[in-house]
């Protein structure tokens, strides 16, 4: 069975969808009779209590990868239904704009669904992960009878799919459906980024500061060029770029100065920027971040060492350092307020920021 979450109303204020029932809710043309207590609207449904089926919500960004995600998803639906339809209520929810996936995920978790599956790239996954949290705490089921936690899943169909690379997954949606069918779960870490006076933001892949974050900011404007957007973004970011002295505090220790920082990357996973293995020793099940700092890099350093950044052998390069941390605070010594910060390829603003690991925060279908 396929049901449809209302994908036009966001945020879901005071709305509860009884997705455990066999029903169809079409957001484009909702009818009162669909939600009626009259069982006649459920044609062919026995009045006896149905066997409990797993409710799985698929959060799809139809505009992802220049519309390719939506097209691929439509092609995938028949196979998905044939593989999972006998055991699961397949609940499709199409996002309508930024942050919509966060709202969908929170509502689904409160309803006690078995799993929320991000369908798309790292941007969609980033929003779904943030939907697992609210006001600094994990979102909880509101149903007393819920005996399991909602799992996170992924069908990579976007531009980047960098987190899938860390787990060794191919960019194969049918293979992803097989993982969902098997339902094997493993707990993974999540990073949280905070700033005094602001709400927290969560990330599952890599957070980065300064040049790489600026490149990601510009790259987001050129997604129509596919992975080439990262190259274009980097070239634009280099224009007028200056290395900066930063203050860092590791594991609640003393402040120390890092001079002439080009980029500072905090990895819960290994890859960012369309396949660059920037934090090669990061592991989302380790309980710690890998922090890689590039200092005093010039534009030609990137050209000469780009292959090392992509294959993860750059840690032996001069002016590159790596360490494992549980928390790291980063501030701009100059106080310019212009040092970019991003996480999972999403622009967050500027320094200062504190980044902390949340060990085993989410169960993931893997």
mmCIF file of C-alpha atoms in Angstrom:
data_model
loop_
_atom_site.group_PDB
_atom_site.id
_atom_site.type_symbol
_atom_site.label_atom_id
_atom_site.label_comp_id
_atom_site.label_asym_id
_atom_site.label_seq_id
_atom_site.Cartn_x
_atom_site.Cartn_y
_atom_site.Cartn_z
ATOM 1 C CA UNK A 1 0.000 0.000 0.000
ATOM 2 C CA UNK A 2 1.146 3.531 -0.754
ATOM 3 C CA UNK A 3 -0.141 6.417 1.295
ATOM 4 C CA UNK A 4 0.653 10.082 0.890
ATOM 5 C CA UNK A 5 1.692 12.455 3.625
ATOM 6 C CA UNK A 6 0.346 15.942 3.094
ATOM 7 C CA UNK A 7 3.331 17.514 1.374
ATOM 8 C CA UNK A 8 1.878 20.962 0.852
ATOM 9 C CA UNK A 9 1.346 21.981 4.472
ATOM 10 C CA UNK A 10 4.526 22.907 6.344
ATOM 11 C CA UNK A 11 5.147 23.136 9.171
ATOM 12 C CA UNK A 12 2.697 20.534 10.509
ATOM 13 C CA UNK A 13 1.153 22.581 13.316
ATOM 14 C CA UNK A 14 -1.259 20.480 15.343
ATOM 15 C CA UNK A 15 -1.705 17.969 12.506
ATOM 16 C CA UNK A 16 -1.638 14.232 13.124
ATOM 17 C CA UNK A 17 -1.742 11.706 10.297
ATOM 18 C CA UNK A 18 -3.089 8.241 11.235
ATOM 19 C CA UNK A 19 -0.603 6.535 8.958
ATOM 20 C CA UNK A 20 -0.918 3.179 10.699
ATOM 21 C CA UNK A 21 -4.352 2.804 9.040
ATOM 22 C CA UNK A 22 -4.699 1.664 5.431
ATOM 23 C CA UNK A 23 -5.748 4.923 3.822
ATOM 24 C CA UNK A 24 -4.920 7.318 1.044
ATOM 25 C CA UNK A 25 -4.489 10.996 1.845
ATOM 26 C CA UNK A 26 -3.954 13.072 -1.275
ATOM 27 C CA UNK A 27 -2.716 16.551 -0.468
ATOM 28 C CA UNK A 28 -3.541 17.943 -3.896
ATOM 29 C CA UNK A 29 -7.276 17.364 -3.421
ATOM 30 C CA UNK A 30 -8.032 16.485 0.212
ATOM 31 C CA UNK A 31 -11.614 15.394 0.935
ATOM 32 C CA UNK A 32 -13.327 15.267 4.295
ATOM 33 C CA UNK A 33 -14.605 11.777 3.518
ATOM 34 C CA UNK A 34 -11.030 10.490 3.427
ATOM 35 C CA UNK A 35 -10.728 11.151 7.149
ATOM 36 C CA UNK A 36 -14.276 10.117 8.028
ATOM 37 C CA UNK A 37 -14.983 7.487 10.659
ATOM 38 C CA UNK A 38 -17.236 5.787 8.083
ATOM 39 C CA UNK A 39 -15.421 2.554 7.119
ATOM 40 C CA UNK A 40 -17.021 2.665 3.679
ATOM 41 C CA UNK A 41 -14.236 4.953 2.487
ATOM 42 C CA UNK A 42 -11.793 2.061 2.943
ATOM 43 C CA UNK A 43 -13.159 -0.180 0.234
ATOM 44 C CA UNK A 44 -12.118 -3.776 0.530
ATOM 45 C CA UNK A 45 -10.811 -3.331 4.070
ATOM 46 C CA UNK A 46 -12.045 -5.797 6.656
ATOM 47 C CA UNK A 47 -13.580 -4.435 9.844
ATOM 48 C CA UNK A 48 -11.375 -6.792 11.859
ATOM 49 C CA UNK A 49 -8.101 -5.332 13.207
ATOM 50 C CA UNK A 50 -5.433 -5.465 10.482
ATOM 51 C CA UNK A 51 -2.099 -7.144 10.936
ATOM 52 C CA UNK A 52 0.418 -4.528 12.051
ATOM 53 C CA UNK A 53 2.484 -3.390 9.073
ATOM 54 C CA UNK A 54 5.608 -1.288 9.195
ATOM 55 C CA UNK A 55 5.008 2.370 8.352
ATOM 56 C CA UNK A 56 7.915 3.741 6.313
ATOM 57 C CA UNK A 57 7.950 7.382 5.257
ATOM 58 C CA UNK A 58 9.971 8.262 2.155
ATOM 59 C CA UNK A 59 10.947 11.941 2.115
ATOM 60 C CA UNK A 60 11.623 12.944 -1.476
ATOM 61 C CA UNK A 61 13.022 16.199 -2.840
ATOM 62 C CA UNK A 62 11.565 16.090 -6.378
ATOM 63 C CA UNK A 63 13.644 19.081 -7.484
ATOM 64 C CA UNK A 64 16.938 17.558 -6.345
ATOM 65 C CA UNK A 65 19.723 17.131 -8.893
ATOM 66 C CA UNK A 66 17.916 19.506 -11.290
ATOM 67 C CA UNK A 67 14.732 17.446 -11.163
ATOM 68 C CA UNK A 68 16.450 14.113 -11.742
ATOM 69 C CA UNK A 69 15.576 12.919 -8.232
ATOM 70 C CA UNK A 70 11.844 13.292 -8.866
ATOM 71 C CA UNK A 71 12.056 11.495 -12.215
ATOM 72 C CA UNK A 72 14.148 8.639 -10.818
ATOM 73 C CA UNK A 73 11.807 8.319 -7.841
ATOM 74 C CA UNK A 74 8.785 7.856 -10.127
ATOM 75 C CA UNK A 75 10.631 5.120 -12.008
ATOM 76 C CA UNK A 76 11.603 3.477 -8.730
ATOM 77 C CA UNK A 77 8.123 3.404 -7.183
ATOM 78 C CA UNK A 78 6.868 0.192 -8.905
ATOM 79 C CA UNK A 79 9.936 -1.738 -7.760
ATOM 80 C CA UNK A 80 9.655 -0.259 -4.272
ATOM 81 C CA UNK A 81 6.031 -1.318 -4.009
ATOM 82 C CA UNK A 82 6.745 -4.820 -5.299
ATOM 83 C CA UNK A 83 9.626 -5.280 -2.861
ATOM 84 C CA UNK A 84 8.151 -3.680 0.279
ATOM 85 C CA UNK A 85 4.415 -3.358 -0.362
ATOM 86 C CA UNK A 86 3.439 -6.703 1.155
ATOM 87 C CA UNK A 87 5.000 -5.880 4.531
ATOM 88 C CA UNK A 88 4.947 -2.089 4.746
ATOM 89 C CA UNK A 89 2.773 0.956 4.406
ATOM 90 C CA UNK A 90 4.825 2.997 1.939
ATOM 91 C CA UNK A 91 4.200 6.642 2.778
ATOM 92 C CA UNK A 92 5.467 9.105 0.207
ATOM 93 C CA UNK A 93 6.060 12.754 1.093
ATOM 94 C CA UNK A 94 7.362 15.234 -1.468
ATOM 95 C CA UNK A 95 9.091 18.290 -0.067
ATOM 96 C CA UNK A 96 7.898 21.685 -1.221
ATOM 97 C CA UNK A 97 10.825 23.872 -0.112
ATOM 98 C CA UNK A 98 13.699 24.412 2.328
ATOM 99 C CA UNK A 99 13.287 22.830 5.789
ATOM 100 C CA UNK A 100 10.112 20.974 4.776
ATOM 101 C CA UNK A 101 11.882 17.620 5.192
ATOM 102 C CA UNK A 102 12.661 18.589 8.809
ATOM 103 C CA UNK A 103 8.963 19.123 9.575
ATOM 104 C CA UNK A 104 7.909 15.927 7.807
ATOM 105 C CA UNK A 105 10.465 13.880 9.735
ATOM 106 C CA UNK A 106 9.483 15.274 13.138
ATOM 107 C CA UNK A 107 5.812 14.558 12.510
ATOM 108 C CA UNK A 108 6.572 11.032 11.315
ATOM 109 C CA UNK A 109 8.671 10.249 14.391
ATOM 110 C CA UNK A 110 5.967 11.592 16.714
ATOM 111 C CA UNK A 111 3.519 9.250 14.985
ATOM 112 C CA UNK A 112 5.824 6.312 15.740
ATOM 113 C CA UNK A 113 6.735 5.248 12.202
ATOM 114 C CA UNK A 114 9.204 2.438 11.722
ATOM 115 C CA UNK A 115 11.611 4.449 9.564
ATOM 116 C CA UNK A 116 12.083 7.729 7.718
ATOM 117 C CA UNK A 117 13.987 7.363 4.451
ATOM 118 C CA UNK A 118 15.763 10.328 2.858
ATOM 119 C CA UNK A 119 15.462 10.084 -0.930
ATOM 120 C CA UNK A 120 17.927 12.416 -2.613
ATOM 121 C CA UNK A 121 21.355 13.835 -1.891
ATOM 122 C CA UNK A 122 23.220 15.042 1.160
ATOM 123 C CA UNK A 123 21.000 18.121 1.459
ATOM 124 C CA UNK A 124 17.850 16.038 1.906
ATOM 125 C CA UNK A 125 19.667 13.712 4.293
ATOM 126 C CA UNK A 126 20.851 16.731 6.291
ATOM 127 C CA UNK A 127 17.290 17.984 6.746
ATOM 128 C CA UNK A 128 15.938 14.557 7.683
ATOM 129 C CA UNK A 129 18.681 14.152 10.311
ATOM 130 C CA UNK A 130 17.765 17.553 11.761
ATOM 131 C CA UNK A 131 14.166 16.362 11.932
ATOM 132 C CA UNK A 132 15.213 13.736 14.482
ATOM 133 C CA UNK A 133 15.807 16.567 16.967
ATOM 134 C CA UNK A 134 13.771 19.417 18.424
ATOM 135 C CA UNK A 135 14.838 22.101 20.876
ATOM 136 C CA UNK A 136 18.138 20.355 21.570
ATOM 137 C CA UNK A 137 16.575 16.951 22.288
ATOM 138 C CA UNK A 138 15.660 13.856 20.255
ATOM 139 C CA UNK A 139 12.083 13.851 18.985
ATOM 140 C CA UNK A 140 10.028 11.256 20.870
ATOM 141 C CA UNK A 141 7.107 9.056 19.862
ATOM 142 C CA UNK A 142 3.767 10.302 21.104
ATOM 143 C CA UNK A 143 2.174 6.877 20.892
ATOM 144 C CA UNK A 144 2.342 4.847 24.068
ATOM 145 C CA UNK A 145 2.311 1.551 22.155
ATOM 146 C CA UNK A 146 5.488 2.393 20.191
ATOM 147 C CA UNK A 147 8.090 -0.202 21.148
ATOM 148 C CA UNK A 148 10.858 0.805 18.761
ATOM 149 C CA UNK A 149 12.734 3.921 17.788
ATOM 150 C CA UNK A 150 12.311 5.391 14.336
ATOM 151 C CA UNK A 151 15.251 4.502 12.114
ATOM 152 C CA UNK A 152 16.942 6.667 9.506
ATOM 153 C CA UNK A 153 17.358 5.335 5.978
ATOM 154 C CA UNK A 154 18.823 6.612 2.736
ATOM 155 C CA UNK A 155 18.186 6.122 -0.969
ATOM 156 C CA UNK A 156 20.962 8.176 -2.620
ATOM 157 C CA UNK A 157 19.597 9.967 -5.684
ATOM 158 C CA UNK A 158 21.117 13.454 -5.394
ATOM 159 C CA UNK A 159 24.105 15.414 -6.629
ATOM 160 C CA UNK A 160 26.540 14.577 -3.841
ATOM 161 C CA UNK A 161 25.731 11.379 -1.907
ATOM 162 C CA UNK A 162 28.954 11.840 0.071
ATOM 163 C CA UNK A 163 27.673 10.143 3.223
ATOM 164 C CA UNK A 164 26.822 7.004 1.249
ATOM 165 C CA UNK A 165 30.458 6.862 0.116
ATOM 166 C CA UNK A 166 31.669 6.654 3.712
ATOM 167 C CA UNK A 167 29.510 3.577 4.269
ATOM 168 C CA UNK A 168 30.769 2.032 1.044
ATOM 169 C CA UNK A 169 27.371 2.160 -0.648
ATOM 170 C CA UNK A 170 26.992 2.344 -4.396
ATOM 171 C CA UNK A 171 24.745 5.012 -5.860
ATOM 172 C CA UNK A 172 22.227 2.260 -6.605
ATOM 173 C CA UNK A 173 18.632 2.845 -5.443
ATOM 174 C CA UNK A 174 17.620 -0.803 -5.798
ATOM 175 C CA UNK A 175 20.492 -1.830 -3.571
ATOM 176 C CA UNK A 176 19.270 0.752 -1.049
ATOM 177 C CA UNK A 177 15.769 -0.747 -1.161
ATOM 178 C CA UNK A 178 17.252 -4.149 -0.374
ATOM 179 C CA UNK A 179 18.872 -2.667 2.733
ATOM 180 C CA UNK A 180 15.524 -1.221 3.777
ATOM 181 C CA UNK A 181 13.807 -4.583 3.181
ATOM 182 C CA UNK A 182 16.331 -6.372 5.392
ATOM 183 C CA UNK A 183 15.964 -3.682 8.043
ATOM 184 C CA UNK A 184 19.333 -4.205 9.743
ATOM 185 C CA UNK A 185 20.012 -1.303 12.113
ATOM 186 C CA UNK A 186 23.193 0.193 13.483
ATOM 187 C CA UNK A 187 23.634 3.214 15.730
ATOM 188 C CA UNK A 188 25.569 6.140 14.259
ATOM 189 C CA UNK A 189 26.950 9.372 15.677
ATOM 190 C CA UNK A 190 25.604 12.819 14.872
ATOM 191 C CA UNK A 191 27.362 16.170 15.178
ATOM 192 C CA UNK A 192 25.702 19.217 16.711
ATOM 193 C CA UNK A 193 26.707 22.821 16.003
ATOM 194 C CA UNK A 194 25.749 25.545 18.444
ATOM 195 C CA UNK A 195 26.201 29.252 18.947
ATOM 196 C CA UNK A 196 25.253 31.303 21.978
ATOM 197 C CA UNK A 197 21.794 32.785 21.560
ATOM 198 C CA UNK A 198 20.900 30.565 18.583
ATOM 199 C CA UNK A 199 19.337 27.157 18.073
ATOM 200 C CA UNK A 200 21.403 24.062 17.355
ATOM 201 C CA UNK A 201 21.991 22.496 13.950
ATOM 202 C CA UNK A 202 22.849 18.827 13.439
ATOM 203 C CA UNK A 203 25.033 17.170 10.837
ATOM 204 C CA UNK A 204 25.834 13.616 9.856
ATOM 205 C CA UNK A 205 28.662 14.081 7.391
ATOM 206 C CA UNK A 206 31.224 16.942 7.489
ATOM 207 C CA UNK A 207 31.119 20.475 8.887
ATOM 208 C CA UNK A 208 33.709 22.904 7.601
ATOM 209 C CA UNK A 209 34.927 26.437 8.113
ATOM 210 C CA UNK A 210 36.425 29.191 5.937
ATOM 211 C CA UNK A 211 37.492 28.484 2.333
ATOM 212 C CA UNK A 212 35.764 25.116 1.841
ATOM 213 C CA UNK A 213 32.581 26.448 3.443
ATOM 214 C CA UNK A 214 32.695 29.503 1.192
ATOM 215 C CA UNK A 215 33.214 27.219 -1.817
ATOM 216 C CA UNK A 216 30.179 25.174 -0.766
ATOM 217 C CA UNK A 217 28.133 28.342 -0.449
ATOM 218 C CA UNK A 218 28.956 29.361 -4.005
ATOM 219 C CA UNK A 219 28.632 25.795 -5.332
ATOM 220 C CA UNK A 220 25.000 25.694 -4.216
ATOM 221 C CA UNK A 221 24.268 28.302 -6.895
ATOM 222 C CA UNK A 222 25.516 26.019 -9.668
ATOM 223 C CA UNK A 223 23.822 22.705 -8.862
ATOM 224 C CA UNK A 224 22.486 22.568 -12.417
ATOM 225 C CA UNK A 225 26.038 21.684 -13.509
ATOM 226 C CA UNK A 226 26.120 18.521 -11.342
ATOM 227 C CA UNK A 227 29.386 17.743 -9.562
ATOM 228 C CA UNK A 228 31.070 20.468 -11.632
ATOM 229 C CA UNK A 229 29.351 22.932 -9.282
ATOM 230 C CA UNK A 230 31.987 22.156 -6.631
ATOM 231 C CA UNK A 231 34.818 23.146 -8.985
ATOM 232 C CA UNK A 232 33.033 26.355 -9.977
ATOM 233 C CA UNK A 233 32.329 27.149 -6.314
ATOM 234 C CA UNK A 234 35.960 26.618 -5.345
ATOM 235 C CA UNK A 235 37.221 28.899 -8.115
ATOM 236 C CA UNK A 236 34.817 31.645 -7.063
ATOM 237 C CA UNK A 237 35.719 31.222 -3.380
ATOM 238 C CA UNK A 238 39.429 31.683 -4.155
ATOM 239 C CA UNK A 239 38.760 35.132 -5.575
ATOM 240 C CA UNK A 240 39.748 37.543 -2.816
ATOM 241 C CA UNK A 241 40.343 34.732 -0.306
ATOM 242 C CA UNK A 242 42.689 35.338 2.626
ATOM 243 C CA UNK A 243 43.892 32.805 5.162
ATOM 244 C CA UNK A 244 42.890 33.779 8.700
ATOM 245 C CA UNK A 245 44.173 33.234 12.241
ATOM 246 C CA UNK A 246 41.575 31.334 14.248
ATOM 247 C CA UNK A 247 41.173 30.455 17.923
ATOM 248 C CA UNK A 248 40.211 26.888 18.774
ATOM 249 C CA UNK A 249 39.376 25.082 22.001
ATOM 250 C CA UNK A 250 39.488 21.274 21.898
ATOM 251 C CA UNK A 251 37.653 19.006 24.349
ATOM 252 C CA UNK A 252 36.892 21.912 26.712
ATOM 253 C CA UNK A 253 40.620 22.630 27.120
ATOM 254 C CA UNK A 254 42.485 25.914 26.741
ATOM 255 C CA UNK A 255 42.148 28.276 23.801
ATOM 256 C CA UNK A 256 44.964 28.034 21.271
ATOM 257 C CA UNK A 257 45.764 29.905 18.070
ATOM 258 C CA UNK A 258 45.876 28.330 14.630
ATOM 259 C CA UNK A 259 47.657 30.676 12.285
ATOM 260 C CA UNK A 260 46.794 31.281 8.644
ATOM 261 C CA UNK A 261 43.973 28.747 8.450
ATOM 262 C CA UNK A 262 42.770 28.006 4.949
ATOM 263 C CA UNK A 263 40.095 25.484 5.921
ATOM 264 C CA UNK A 264 39.090 23.605 9.058
ATOM 265 C CA UNK A 265 37.023 20.446 8.514
ATOM 266 C CA UNK A 266 35.215 18.464 11.206
ATOM 267 C CA UNK A 267 34.360 14.990 9.976
ATOM 268 C CA UNK A 268 31.760 12.619 11.356
ATOM 269 C CA UNK A 269 32.189 10.887 7.998
ATOM 270 C CA UNK A 270 34.931 10.912 5.370
ATOM 271 C CA UNK A 271 33.783 12.730 2.221
ATOM 272 C CA UNK A 272 32.468 16.109 1.139
ATOM 273 C CA UNK A 273 32.329 18.254 -2.002
ATOM 274 C CA UNK A 274 31.305 15.487 -4.364
ATOM 275 C CA UNK A 275 33.842 12.825 -3.394
ATOM 276 C CA UNK A 276 36.738 14.644 -1.704
ATOM 277 C CA UNK A 277 38.047 12.381 1.101
ATOM 278 C CA UNK A 278 38.815 15.286 3.395
ATOM 279 C CA UNK A 279 38.651 13.499 6.784
ATOM 280 C CA UNK A 280 39.872 10.030 5.752
ATOM 281 C CA UNK A 281 39.945 8.503 9.253
ATOM 282 C CA UNK A 282 36.477 9.664 10.326
ATOM 283 C CA UNK A 283 33.974 6.963 11.263
ATOM 284 C CA UNK A 284 30.333 7.735 12.171
ATOM 285 C CA UNK A 285 30.389 4.889 14.686
ATOM 286 C CA UNK A 286 33.591 5.920 16.516
ATOM 287 C CA UNK A 287 32.143 8.388 19.033
ATOM 288 C CA UNK A 288 34.525 11.158 17.941
ATOM 289 C CA UNK A 289 35.224 13.585 15.105
ATOM 290 C CA UNK A 290 38.306 13.759 12.940
ATOM 291 C CA UNK A 291 39.382 17.407 12.598
ATOM 292 C CA UNK A 292 41.635 18.264 9.641
ATOM 293 C CA UNK A 293 43.155 21.746 9.419
ATOM 294 C CA UNK A 294 44.778 23.159 6.268
ATOM 295 C CA UNK A 295 47.048 26.121 6.964
ATOM 296 C CA UNK A 296 48.731 28.664 4.706
ATOM 297 C CA UNK A 297 47.534 27.059 1.447
ATOM 298 C CA UNK A 298 47.829 29.070 -1.748
ATOM 299 C CA UNK A 299 45.655 28.596 -4.805
ATOM 300 C CA UNK A 300 48.389 26.610 -6.541
ATOM 301 C CA UNK A 301 48.670 24.269 -3.548
ATOM 302 C CA UNK A 302 45.157 23.073 -4.250
ATOM 303 C CA UNK A 303 45.938 22.509 -7.909
ATOM 304 C CA UNK A 304 49.100 20.550 -7.107
ATOM 305 C CA UNK A 305 47.587 18.553 -4.239
ATOM 306 C CA UNK A 306 44.015 18.162 -5.389
ATOM 307 C CA UNK A 307 44.493 14.473 -6.161
ATOM 308 C CA UNK A 308 45.687 13.888 -2.591
ATOM 309 C CA UNK A 309 42.613 15.644 -1.182
ATOM 310 C CA UNK A 310 40.355 13.392 -3.250
ATOM 311 C CA UNK A 311 42.066 10.108 -2.434
ATOM 312 C CA UNK A 312 42.606 10.937 1.252
ATOM 313 C CA UNK A 313 46.427 10.935 1.267
ATOM 314 C CA UNK A 314 46.777 14.652 2.102
ATOM 315 C CA UNK A 315 47.443 14.119 5.834
ATOM 316 C CA UNK A 316 51.142 13.699 5.061
ATOM 317 C CA UNK A 317 51.263 17.048 3.235
ATOM 318 C CA UNK A 318 53.027 20.000 4.837
ATOM 319 C CA UNK A 319 50.705 22.364 6.744
ATOM 320 C CA UNK A 320 47.977 19.720 7.136
ATOM 321 C CA UNK A 321 47.188 18.431 10.628
ATOM 322 C CA UNK A 322 44.673 15.911 11.939
ATOM 323 C CA UNK A 323 43.342 15.001 15.379
ATOM 324 C CA UNK A 324 40.395 13.211 16.980
ATOM 325 C CA UNK A 325 38.141 15.335 19.187
ATOM 326 C CA UNK A 326 34.806 15.179 21.017
ATOM 327 C CA UNK A 327 34.184 18.922 20.989
ATOM 328 C CA UNK A 328 35.818 21.861 19.266
ATOM 329 C CA UNK A 329 35.070 25.566 19.532
ATOM 330 C CA UNK A 330 36.243 27.864 16.755
ATOM 331 C CA UNK A 331 36.361 31.660 16.736
ATOM 332 C CA UNK A 332 37.696 34.359 14.439
ATOM 333 C CA UNK A 333 40.489 36.299 16.159
ATOM 334 C CA UNK A 334 39.919 39.341 13.963
ATOM 335 C CA UNK A 335 36.238 39.501 14.875
ATOM 336 C CA UNK A 336 35.347 40.173 11.254
ATOM 337 C CA UNK A 337 32.240 38.010 11.358
ATOM 338 C CA UNK A 338 32.929 36.901 7.795
ATOM 339 C CA UNK A 339 34.348 33.371 8.233
ATOM 340 C CA UNK A 340 31.896 30.982 6.549
ATOM 341 C CA UNK A 341 30.532 27.867 8.267
ATOM 342 C CA UNK A 342 28.646 25.012 6.617
ATOM 343 C CA UNK A 343 27.583 21.485 7.482
ATOM 344 C CA UNK A 344 26.654 18.718 5.061
ATOM 345 C CA UNK A 345 26.986 21.297 2.290
ATOM 346 C CA UNK A 346 24.409 23.649 3.837
ATOM 347 C CA UNK A 347 25.403 27.232 4.670
ATOM 348 C CA UNK A 348 24.948 27.980 8.400
ATOM 349 C CA UNK A 349 26.351 31.485 8.677
ATOM 350 C CA UNK A 350 29.602 32.594 10.278
ATOM 351 C CA UNK A 351 31.895 32.062 13.282
ATOM 352 C CA UNK A 352 31.970 31.608 16.250
ATOM 353 C CA UNK A 353 30.633 28.036 16.600
ATOM 354 C CA UNK A 354 30.948 25.044 18.902
ATOM 355 C CA UNK A 355 30.813 21.524 17.446
ATOM 356 C CA UNK A 356 30.143 18.472 19.606
ATOM 357 C CA UNK A 357 29.662 14.764 18.944
ATOM 358 C CA UNK A 358 26.495 12.921 19.978
ATOM 359 C CA UNK A 359 27.596 9.276 20.110
ATOM 360 C CA UNK A 360 25.162 6.621 18.812
ATOM 361 C CA UNK A 361 22.440 9.268 18.490
ATOM 362 C CA UNK A 362 20.393 7.683 15.677
ATOM 363 C CA UNK A 363 19.617 4.168 14.521
ATOM 364 C CA UNK A 364 20.295 3.816 10.799
ATOM 365 C CA UNK A 365 19.222 1.120 8.388
ATOM 366 C CA UNK A 366 22.456 -0.161 6.943
#
